[in-house]
Short mmCIF file of C-alpha atoms in Angstrom, two decimals:
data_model
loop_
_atom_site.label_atom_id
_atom_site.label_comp_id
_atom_site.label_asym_id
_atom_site.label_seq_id
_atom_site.Cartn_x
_atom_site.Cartn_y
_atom_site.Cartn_z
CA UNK A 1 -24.15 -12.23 9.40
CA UNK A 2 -24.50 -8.63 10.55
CA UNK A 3 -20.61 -7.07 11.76
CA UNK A 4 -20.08 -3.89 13.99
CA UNK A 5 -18.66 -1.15 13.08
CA UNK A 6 -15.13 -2.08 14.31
CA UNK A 7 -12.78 -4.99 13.14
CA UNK A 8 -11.98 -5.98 17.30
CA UNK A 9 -15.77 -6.28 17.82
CA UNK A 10 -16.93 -8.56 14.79
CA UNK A 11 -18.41 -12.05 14.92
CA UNK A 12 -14.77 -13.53 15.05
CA UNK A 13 -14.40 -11.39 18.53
CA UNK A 14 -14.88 -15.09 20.69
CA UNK A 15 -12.19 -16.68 18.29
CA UNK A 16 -9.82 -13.53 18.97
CA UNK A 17 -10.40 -13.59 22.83
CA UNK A 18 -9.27 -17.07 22.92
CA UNK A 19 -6.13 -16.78 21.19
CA UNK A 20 -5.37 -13.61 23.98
CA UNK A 21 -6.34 -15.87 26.77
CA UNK A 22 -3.96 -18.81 25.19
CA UNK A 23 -1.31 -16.02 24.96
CA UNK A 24 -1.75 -15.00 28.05
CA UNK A 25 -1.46 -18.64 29.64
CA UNK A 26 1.31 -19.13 27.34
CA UNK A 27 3.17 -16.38 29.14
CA UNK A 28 2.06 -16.46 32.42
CA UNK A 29 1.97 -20.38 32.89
CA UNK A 30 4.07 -22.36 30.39
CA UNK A 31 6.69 -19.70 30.63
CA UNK A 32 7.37 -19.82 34.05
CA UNK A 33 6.75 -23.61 34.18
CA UNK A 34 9.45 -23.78 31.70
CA UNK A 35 12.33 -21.85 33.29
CA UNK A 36 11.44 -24.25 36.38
CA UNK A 37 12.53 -27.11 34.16
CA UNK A 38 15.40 -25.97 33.04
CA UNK A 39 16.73 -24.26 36.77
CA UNK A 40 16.22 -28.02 37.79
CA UNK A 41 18.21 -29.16 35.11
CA UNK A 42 21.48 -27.09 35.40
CA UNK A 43 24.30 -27.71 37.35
CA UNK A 44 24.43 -24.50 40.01
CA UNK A 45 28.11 -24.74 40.61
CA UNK A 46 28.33 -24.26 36.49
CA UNK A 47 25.35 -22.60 34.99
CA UNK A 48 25.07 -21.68 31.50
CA UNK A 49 26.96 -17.93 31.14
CA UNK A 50 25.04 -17.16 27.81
CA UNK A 51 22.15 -17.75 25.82
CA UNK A 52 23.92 -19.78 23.22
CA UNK A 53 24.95 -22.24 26.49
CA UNK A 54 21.52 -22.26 27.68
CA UNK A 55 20.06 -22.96 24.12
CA UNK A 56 20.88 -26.68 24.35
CA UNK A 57 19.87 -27.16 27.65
CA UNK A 58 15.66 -26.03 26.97
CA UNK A 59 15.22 -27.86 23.90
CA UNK A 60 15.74 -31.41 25.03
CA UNK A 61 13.72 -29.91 28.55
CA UNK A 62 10.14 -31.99 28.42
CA UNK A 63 7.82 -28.68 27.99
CA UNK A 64 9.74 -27.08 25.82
CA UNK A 65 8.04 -28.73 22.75
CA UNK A 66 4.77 -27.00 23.86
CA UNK A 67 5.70 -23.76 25.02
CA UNK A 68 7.22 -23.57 21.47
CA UNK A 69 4.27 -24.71 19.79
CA UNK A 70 1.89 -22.58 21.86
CA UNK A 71 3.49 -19.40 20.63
CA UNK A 72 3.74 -20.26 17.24
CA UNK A 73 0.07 -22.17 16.91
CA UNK A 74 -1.36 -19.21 18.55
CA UNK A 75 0.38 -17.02 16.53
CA UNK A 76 -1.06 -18.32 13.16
CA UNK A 77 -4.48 -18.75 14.65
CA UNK A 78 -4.38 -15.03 15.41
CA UNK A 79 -3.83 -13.97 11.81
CA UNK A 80 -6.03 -16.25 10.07
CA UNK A 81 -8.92 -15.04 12.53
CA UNK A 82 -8.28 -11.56 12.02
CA UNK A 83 -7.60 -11.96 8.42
CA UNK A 84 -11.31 -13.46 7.89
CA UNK A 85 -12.46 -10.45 10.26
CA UNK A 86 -10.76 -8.13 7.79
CA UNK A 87 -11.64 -9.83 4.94
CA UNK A 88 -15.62 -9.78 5.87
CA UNK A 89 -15.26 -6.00 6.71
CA UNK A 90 -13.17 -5.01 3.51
CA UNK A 91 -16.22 -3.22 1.84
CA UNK A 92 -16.40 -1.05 4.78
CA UNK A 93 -12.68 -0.67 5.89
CA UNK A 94 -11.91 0.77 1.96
CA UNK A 95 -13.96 2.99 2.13
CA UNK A 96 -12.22 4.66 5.42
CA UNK A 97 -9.02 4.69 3.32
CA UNK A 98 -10.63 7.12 1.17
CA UNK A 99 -12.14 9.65 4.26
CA UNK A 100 -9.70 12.30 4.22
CA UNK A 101 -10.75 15.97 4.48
CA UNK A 102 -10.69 18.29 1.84
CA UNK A 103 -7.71 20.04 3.28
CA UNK A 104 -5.57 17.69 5.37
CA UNK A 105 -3.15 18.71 8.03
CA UNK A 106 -0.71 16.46 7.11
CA UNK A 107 0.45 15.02 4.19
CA UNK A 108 1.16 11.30 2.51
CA UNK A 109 3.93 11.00 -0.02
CA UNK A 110 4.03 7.05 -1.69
CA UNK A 111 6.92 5.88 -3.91
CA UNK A 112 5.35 3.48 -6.42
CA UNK A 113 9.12 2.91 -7.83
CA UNK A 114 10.78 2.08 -4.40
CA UNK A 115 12.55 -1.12 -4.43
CA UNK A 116 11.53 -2.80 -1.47
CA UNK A 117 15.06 -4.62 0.19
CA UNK A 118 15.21 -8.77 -0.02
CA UNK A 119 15.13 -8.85 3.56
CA UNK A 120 12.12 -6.94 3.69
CA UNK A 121 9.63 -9.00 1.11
CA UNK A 122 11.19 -12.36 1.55
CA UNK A 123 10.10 -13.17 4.96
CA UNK A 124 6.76 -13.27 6.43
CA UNK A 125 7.56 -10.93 9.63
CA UNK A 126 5.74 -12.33 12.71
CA UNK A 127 3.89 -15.00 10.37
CA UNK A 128 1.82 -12.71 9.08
CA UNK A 129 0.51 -13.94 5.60
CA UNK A 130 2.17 -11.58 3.35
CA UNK A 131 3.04 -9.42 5.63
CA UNK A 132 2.54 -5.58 6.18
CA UNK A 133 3.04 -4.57 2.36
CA UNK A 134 1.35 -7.09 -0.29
CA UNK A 135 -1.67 -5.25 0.18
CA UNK A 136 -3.98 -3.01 2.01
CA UNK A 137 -6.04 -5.38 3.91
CA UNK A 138 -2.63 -6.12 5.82
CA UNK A 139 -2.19 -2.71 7.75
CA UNK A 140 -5.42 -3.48 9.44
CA UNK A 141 -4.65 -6.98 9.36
CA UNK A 142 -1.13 -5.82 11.57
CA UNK A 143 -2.59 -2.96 13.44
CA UNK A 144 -5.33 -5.43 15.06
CA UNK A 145 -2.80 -8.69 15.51
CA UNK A 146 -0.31 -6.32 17.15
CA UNK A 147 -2.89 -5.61 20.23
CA UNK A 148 -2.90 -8.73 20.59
CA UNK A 149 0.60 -10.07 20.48
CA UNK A 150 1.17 -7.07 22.77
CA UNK A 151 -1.75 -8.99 25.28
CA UNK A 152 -4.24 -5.59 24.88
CA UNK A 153 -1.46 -3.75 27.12
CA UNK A 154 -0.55 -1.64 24.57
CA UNK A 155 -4.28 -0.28 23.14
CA UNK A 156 -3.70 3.23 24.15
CA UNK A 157 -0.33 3.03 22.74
CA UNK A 158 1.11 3.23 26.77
CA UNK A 159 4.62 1.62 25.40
CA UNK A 160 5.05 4.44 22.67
CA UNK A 161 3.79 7.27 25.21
CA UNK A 162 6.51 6.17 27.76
CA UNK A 163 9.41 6.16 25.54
CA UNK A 164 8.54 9.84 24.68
CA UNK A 165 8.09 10.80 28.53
CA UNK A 166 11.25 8.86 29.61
CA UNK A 167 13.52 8.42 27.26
CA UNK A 168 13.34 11.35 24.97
CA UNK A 169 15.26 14.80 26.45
CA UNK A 170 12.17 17.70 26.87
CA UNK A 171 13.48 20.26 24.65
CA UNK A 172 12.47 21.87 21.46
CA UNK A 173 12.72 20.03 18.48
CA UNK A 174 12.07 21.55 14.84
CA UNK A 175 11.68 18.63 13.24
CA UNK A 176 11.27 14.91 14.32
CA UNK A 177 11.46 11.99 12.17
CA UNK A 178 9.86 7.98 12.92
CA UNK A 179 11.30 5.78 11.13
CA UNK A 180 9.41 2.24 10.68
CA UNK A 181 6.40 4.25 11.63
CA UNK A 182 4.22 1.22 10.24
CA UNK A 183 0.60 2.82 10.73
CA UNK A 184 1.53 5.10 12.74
CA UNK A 185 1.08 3.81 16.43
CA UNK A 186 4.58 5.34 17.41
CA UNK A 187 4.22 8.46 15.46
CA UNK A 188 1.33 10.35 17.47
CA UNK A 189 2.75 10.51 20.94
CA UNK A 190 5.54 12.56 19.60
CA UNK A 191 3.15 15.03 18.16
CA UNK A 192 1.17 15.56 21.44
CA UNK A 193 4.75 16.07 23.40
CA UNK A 194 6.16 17.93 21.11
CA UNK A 195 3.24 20.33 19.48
CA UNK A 196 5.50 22.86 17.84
CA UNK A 197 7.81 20.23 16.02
CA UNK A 198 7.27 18.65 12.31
CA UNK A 199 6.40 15.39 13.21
CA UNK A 200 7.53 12.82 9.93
CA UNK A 201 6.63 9.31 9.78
CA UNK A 202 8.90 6.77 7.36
CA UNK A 203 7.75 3.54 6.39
CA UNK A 204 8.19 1.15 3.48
CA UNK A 205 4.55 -0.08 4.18
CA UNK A 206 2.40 1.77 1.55
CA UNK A 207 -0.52 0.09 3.06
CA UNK A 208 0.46 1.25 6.78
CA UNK A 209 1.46 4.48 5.44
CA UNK A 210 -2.63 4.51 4.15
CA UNK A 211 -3.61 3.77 7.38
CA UNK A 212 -1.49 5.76 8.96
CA UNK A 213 -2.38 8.69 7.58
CA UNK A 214 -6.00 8.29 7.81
CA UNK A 215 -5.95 7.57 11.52
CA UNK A 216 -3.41 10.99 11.88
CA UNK A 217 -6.53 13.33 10.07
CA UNK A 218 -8.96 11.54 11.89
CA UNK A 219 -7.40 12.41 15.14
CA UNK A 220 -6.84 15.72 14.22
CA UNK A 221 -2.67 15.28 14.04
CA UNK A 222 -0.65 16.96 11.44
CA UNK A 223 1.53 14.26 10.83
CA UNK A 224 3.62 13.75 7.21
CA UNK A 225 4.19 10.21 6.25
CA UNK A 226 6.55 9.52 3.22
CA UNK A 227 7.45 5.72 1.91
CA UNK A 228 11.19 5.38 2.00
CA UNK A 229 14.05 3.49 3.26
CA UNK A 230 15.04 3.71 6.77
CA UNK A 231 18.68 3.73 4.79
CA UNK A 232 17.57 6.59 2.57
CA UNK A 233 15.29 9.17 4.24
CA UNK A 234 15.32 11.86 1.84
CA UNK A 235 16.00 14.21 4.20
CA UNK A 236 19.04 16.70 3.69
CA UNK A 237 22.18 16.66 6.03
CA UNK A 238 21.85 17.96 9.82
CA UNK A 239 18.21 19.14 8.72
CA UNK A 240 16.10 16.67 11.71
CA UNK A 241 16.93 17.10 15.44
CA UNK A 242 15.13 13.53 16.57
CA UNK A 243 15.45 10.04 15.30
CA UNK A 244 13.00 7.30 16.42
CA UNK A 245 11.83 4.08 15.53
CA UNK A 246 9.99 1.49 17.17
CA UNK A 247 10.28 -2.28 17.10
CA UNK A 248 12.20 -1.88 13.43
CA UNK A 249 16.23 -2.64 14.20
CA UNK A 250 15.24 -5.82 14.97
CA UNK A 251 13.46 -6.27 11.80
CA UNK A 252 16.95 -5.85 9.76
CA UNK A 253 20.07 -7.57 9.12
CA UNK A 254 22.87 -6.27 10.95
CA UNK A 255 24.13 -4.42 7.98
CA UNK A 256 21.00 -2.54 7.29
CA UNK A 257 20.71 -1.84 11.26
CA UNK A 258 24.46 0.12 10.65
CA UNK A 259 23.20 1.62 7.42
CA UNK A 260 20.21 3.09 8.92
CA UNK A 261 21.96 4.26 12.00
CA UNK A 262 25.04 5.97 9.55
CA UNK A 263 21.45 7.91 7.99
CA UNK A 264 20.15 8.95 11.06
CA UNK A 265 23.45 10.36 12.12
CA UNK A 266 23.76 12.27 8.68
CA UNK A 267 20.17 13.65 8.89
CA UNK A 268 20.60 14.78 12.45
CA UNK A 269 21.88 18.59 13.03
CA UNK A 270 24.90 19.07 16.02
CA UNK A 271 23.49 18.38 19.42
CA UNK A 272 20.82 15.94 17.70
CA UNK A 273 19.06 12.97 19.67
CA UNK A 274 18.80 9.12 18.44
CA UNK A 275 16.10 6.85 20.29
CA UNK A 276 14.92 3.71 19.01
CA UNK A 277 13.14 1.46 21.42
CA UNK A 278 14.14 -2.04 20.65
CA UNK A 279 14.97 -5.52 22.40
CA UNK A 280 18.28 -6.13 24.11
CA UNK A 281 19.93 -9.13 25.46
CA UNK A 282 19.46 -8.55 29.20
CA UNK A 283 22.29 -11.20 31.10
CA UNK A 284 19.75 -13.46 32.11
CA UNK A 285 20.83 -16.65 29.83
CA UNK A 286 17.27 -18.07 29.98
CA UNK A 287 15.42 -15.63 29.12
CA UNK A 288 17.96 -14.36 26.52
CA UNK A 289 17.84 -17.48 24.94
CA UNK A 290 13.66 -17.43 24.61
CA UNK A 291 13.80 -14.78 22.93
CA UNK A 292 16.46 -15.97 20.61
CA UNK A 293 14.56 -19.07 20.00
CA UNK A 294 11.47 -16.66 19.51
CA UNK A 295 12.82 -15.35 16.60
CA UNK A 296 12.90 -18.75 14.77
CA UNK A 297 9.10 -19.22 16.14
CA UNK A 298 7.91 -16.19 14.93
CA UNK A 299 9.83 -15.51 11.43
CA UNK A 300 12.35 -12.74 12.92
CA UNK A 301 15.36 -14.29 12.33
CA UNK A 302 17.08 -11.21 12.46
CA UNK A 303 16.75 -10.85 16.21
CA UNK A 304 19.60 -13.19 17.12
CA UNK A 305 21.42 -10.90 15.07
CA UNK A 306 20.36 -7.91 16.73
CA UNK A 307 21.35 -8.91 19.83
CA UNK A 308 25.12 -10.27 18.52
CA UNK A 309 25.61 -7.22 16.74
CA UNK A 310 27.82 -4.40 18.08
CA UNK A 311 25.65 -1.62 18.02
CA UNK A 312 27.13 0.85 20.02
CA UNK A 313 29.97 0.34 17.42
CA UNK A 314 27.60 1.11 14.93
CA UNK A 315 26.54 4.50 16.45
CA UNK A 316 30.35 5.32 16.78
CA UNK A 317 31.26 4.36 13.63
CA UNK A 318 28.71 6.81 12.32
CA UNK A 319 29.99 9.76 14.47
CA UNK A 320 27.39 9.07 17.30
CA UNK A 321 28.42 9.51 21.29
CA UNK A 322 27.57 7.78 24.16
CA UNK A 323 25.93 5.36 22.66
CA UNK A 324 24.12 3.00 25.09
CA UNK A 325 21.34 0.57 25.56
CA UNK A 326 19.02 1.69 28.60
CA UNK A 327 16.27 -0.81 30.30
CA UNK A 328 12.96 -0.32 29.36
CA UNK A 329 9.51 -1.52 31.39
CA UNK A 330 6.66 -1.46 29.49
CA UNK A 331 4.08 -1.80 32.23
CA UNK A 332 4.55 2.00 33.42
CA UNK A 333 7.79 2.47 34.72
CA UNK A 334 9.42 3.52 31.27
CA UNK A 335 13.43 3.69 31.19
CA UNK A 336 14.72 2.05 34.27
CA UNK A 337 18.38 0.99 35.36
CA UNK A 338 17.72 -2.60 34.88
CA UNK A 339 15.63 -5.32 34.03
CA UNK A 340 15.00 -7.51 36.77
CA UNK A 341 13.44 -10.65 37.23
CA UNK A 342 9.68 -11.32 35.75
CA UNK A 343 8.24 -14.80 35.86
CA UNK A 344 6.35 -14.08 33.07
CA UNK A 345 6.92 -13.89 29.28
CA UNK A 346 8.16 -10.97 28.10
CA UNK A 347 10.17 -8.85 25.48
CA UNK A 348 13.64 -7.41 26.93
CA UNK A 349 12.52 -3.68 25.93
CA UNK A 350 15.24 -1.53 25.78
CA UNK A 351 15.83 2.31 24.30
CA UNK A 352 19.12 2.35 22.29
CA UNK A 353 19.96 5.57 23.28
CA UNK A 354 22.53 7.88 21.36
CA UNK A 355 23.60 12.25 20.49
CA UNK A 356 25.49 13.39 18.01
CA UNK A 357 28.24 15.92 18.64
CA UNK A 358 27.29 19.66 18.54
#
């Protein structure tokens, strides 16, 4: 069968635009269906106060069974389509691995010996079938399935663009440092804000890191990706003025969440920023406890934990101030004093926002 020239437009494209219209029925539909079910089934004079209250009140609720198998079905439908795009486009999709210029702008730095953590390789993040590090098929394997999951809002990369417009302080930074860059969606906004600054990208991905760096080159972005630990950067002490990361606390257990917040506190120099954009319980016990329940769905069982943990305690514990979690809307509106109410499905984005002491 003759492909095009780009994985989102092969022969599996009709396969791939039903799973993003079941996703987006799934959210727009079942969702709100759902949360009628279980308003009708509360008491109003004693509602549940938490998520771990409303838990057992939406799994005996009668759609519950199929809003839960809706996310995960669609979920594993997604990567096995995408995996057989990949997988018929391989010959092709090396080869891009290996068009770098002559003289690159930026650089790529893998660690063969680096021990990837337990937590890490022993879970199939997001159901992805090995996930984003058994080999290089996966990075464009993830880079594709995450348009999706993200319902094709996120293609020009809007959500990573408005955490650097709204959440990140305009002011010169010499060096700036992503960690979790994966392959490198949250990476290249900060080069375009911040033109002067050396933009680094961390990952433990060495096939994201490939990717990565391709895509930086191609775009003409001098951008320096380096495989390491979120835990252990590298980096010497009060030598970065910006820590980032995307969509990675929530990827850790709580003790690697402190561990990599005690590094980005060493790394940073006096007067240094911390901004991860992340999800946050939000004081809605409904949708709190969806997303709780997502995490079992969708192999992240460290979000539950995430949003137990005490991570402003964290930040202080590592010398951090005024450490906060600010609401985040990822249709435009950027950092925002709360969250509101949205029918629809969505993740609780928030910017965990910290500075450390000049």
């Amino acid at each position: 069968m003759k492909r095009s020239d780009a994985v989102t437009q092969l022969d599996d494209r009709a396969q791939l635009d039903f799973i993003l219209a079941l996703r987006r029925r799934w959210a727009d539909t079942l969702y709100p269906a759902l949360r009628r079910e279980y308003e009708a089934a509360i008491d109003p004079a004693s509602p549940p106060g938490s998520a771990a209250e409303a838990i057992p009140v939406i799994r005996p609720l009668p759609l519950y069974p199929w809003f839960s198998w809706t996310e995960r079905g669609q979920q594993k439908m997604m990567w096995r389509a995408i995996s057989d795009a990949v997988a018929g486009a391989w010959p092709r999709l090396r080869e891009q691995l290996r068009d770098l210029p002559a003289q690159p702008r930026g650089s790529l730095t893998l660690d063969p010996d680096l021990e990837l953590p337990s937590w890490y390789t022993d879970y199939d993040i997001h159901i992805q079938p090995g996930g984003v590090w058994s080999d290089d098929t996966s990075a464009f394997v993830y880079e594709e399935g995450a348009k999706i999951v993200m319902l094709r809002e996120n293609d020009e990369y809007l959500f990573h663009r408005l955490l650097v417009e709204t959440a990140v302080p305009r002011r010169s930074y010499r060096r700036i440092v992503d960690v979790g860059c994966g392959f490198g969606k949250s990476t290249r906004p900060f080069v375009d804000a911040f033109p002067d600054a050396e933009v680094w990208g961390l990952d433990l991905s060495a096939p994201c890191l490939k990717l990565a760096h391709v895509q930086a080159e191609r775009l003409g972005k001098t951008i320096h990706f380096r495989q390491a630990d979120s835990r252990r950067t590298g980096f010497e002490d009060a030598s970065v003025d910006l820590v980032t990361g995307t969509m990675v606390l929530h990827e850790m257990p709580p003790d690697a969440v402190a561990d990599t917040i005690a590094e980005a506190a060493r790394i940073l120099r006096p007067g240094g920023v911390l901004r991860f954009l992340e999800f946050a319980p939000t004081g809605d016990p409904f949708r709190d406890a969806t997303v709780y329940e997502h995490g079992e769905r969708n192999n992240e069982p460290f979000i539950p934990m995430l949003f137990d943990a005490d991570v402003a305690e964290f930040c202080a514990a590592a010398g951090l101030k005024n450490a906060r979690w600010l609401p985040f809307d990822e249709r435009g509106g950027g950092v925002r004093t709360g969250w509101g109410r949205r029918d629809d499905w969505h993740f609780p984005w928030a910017v965990l926002a910290a500075e450390k002491p000049e």
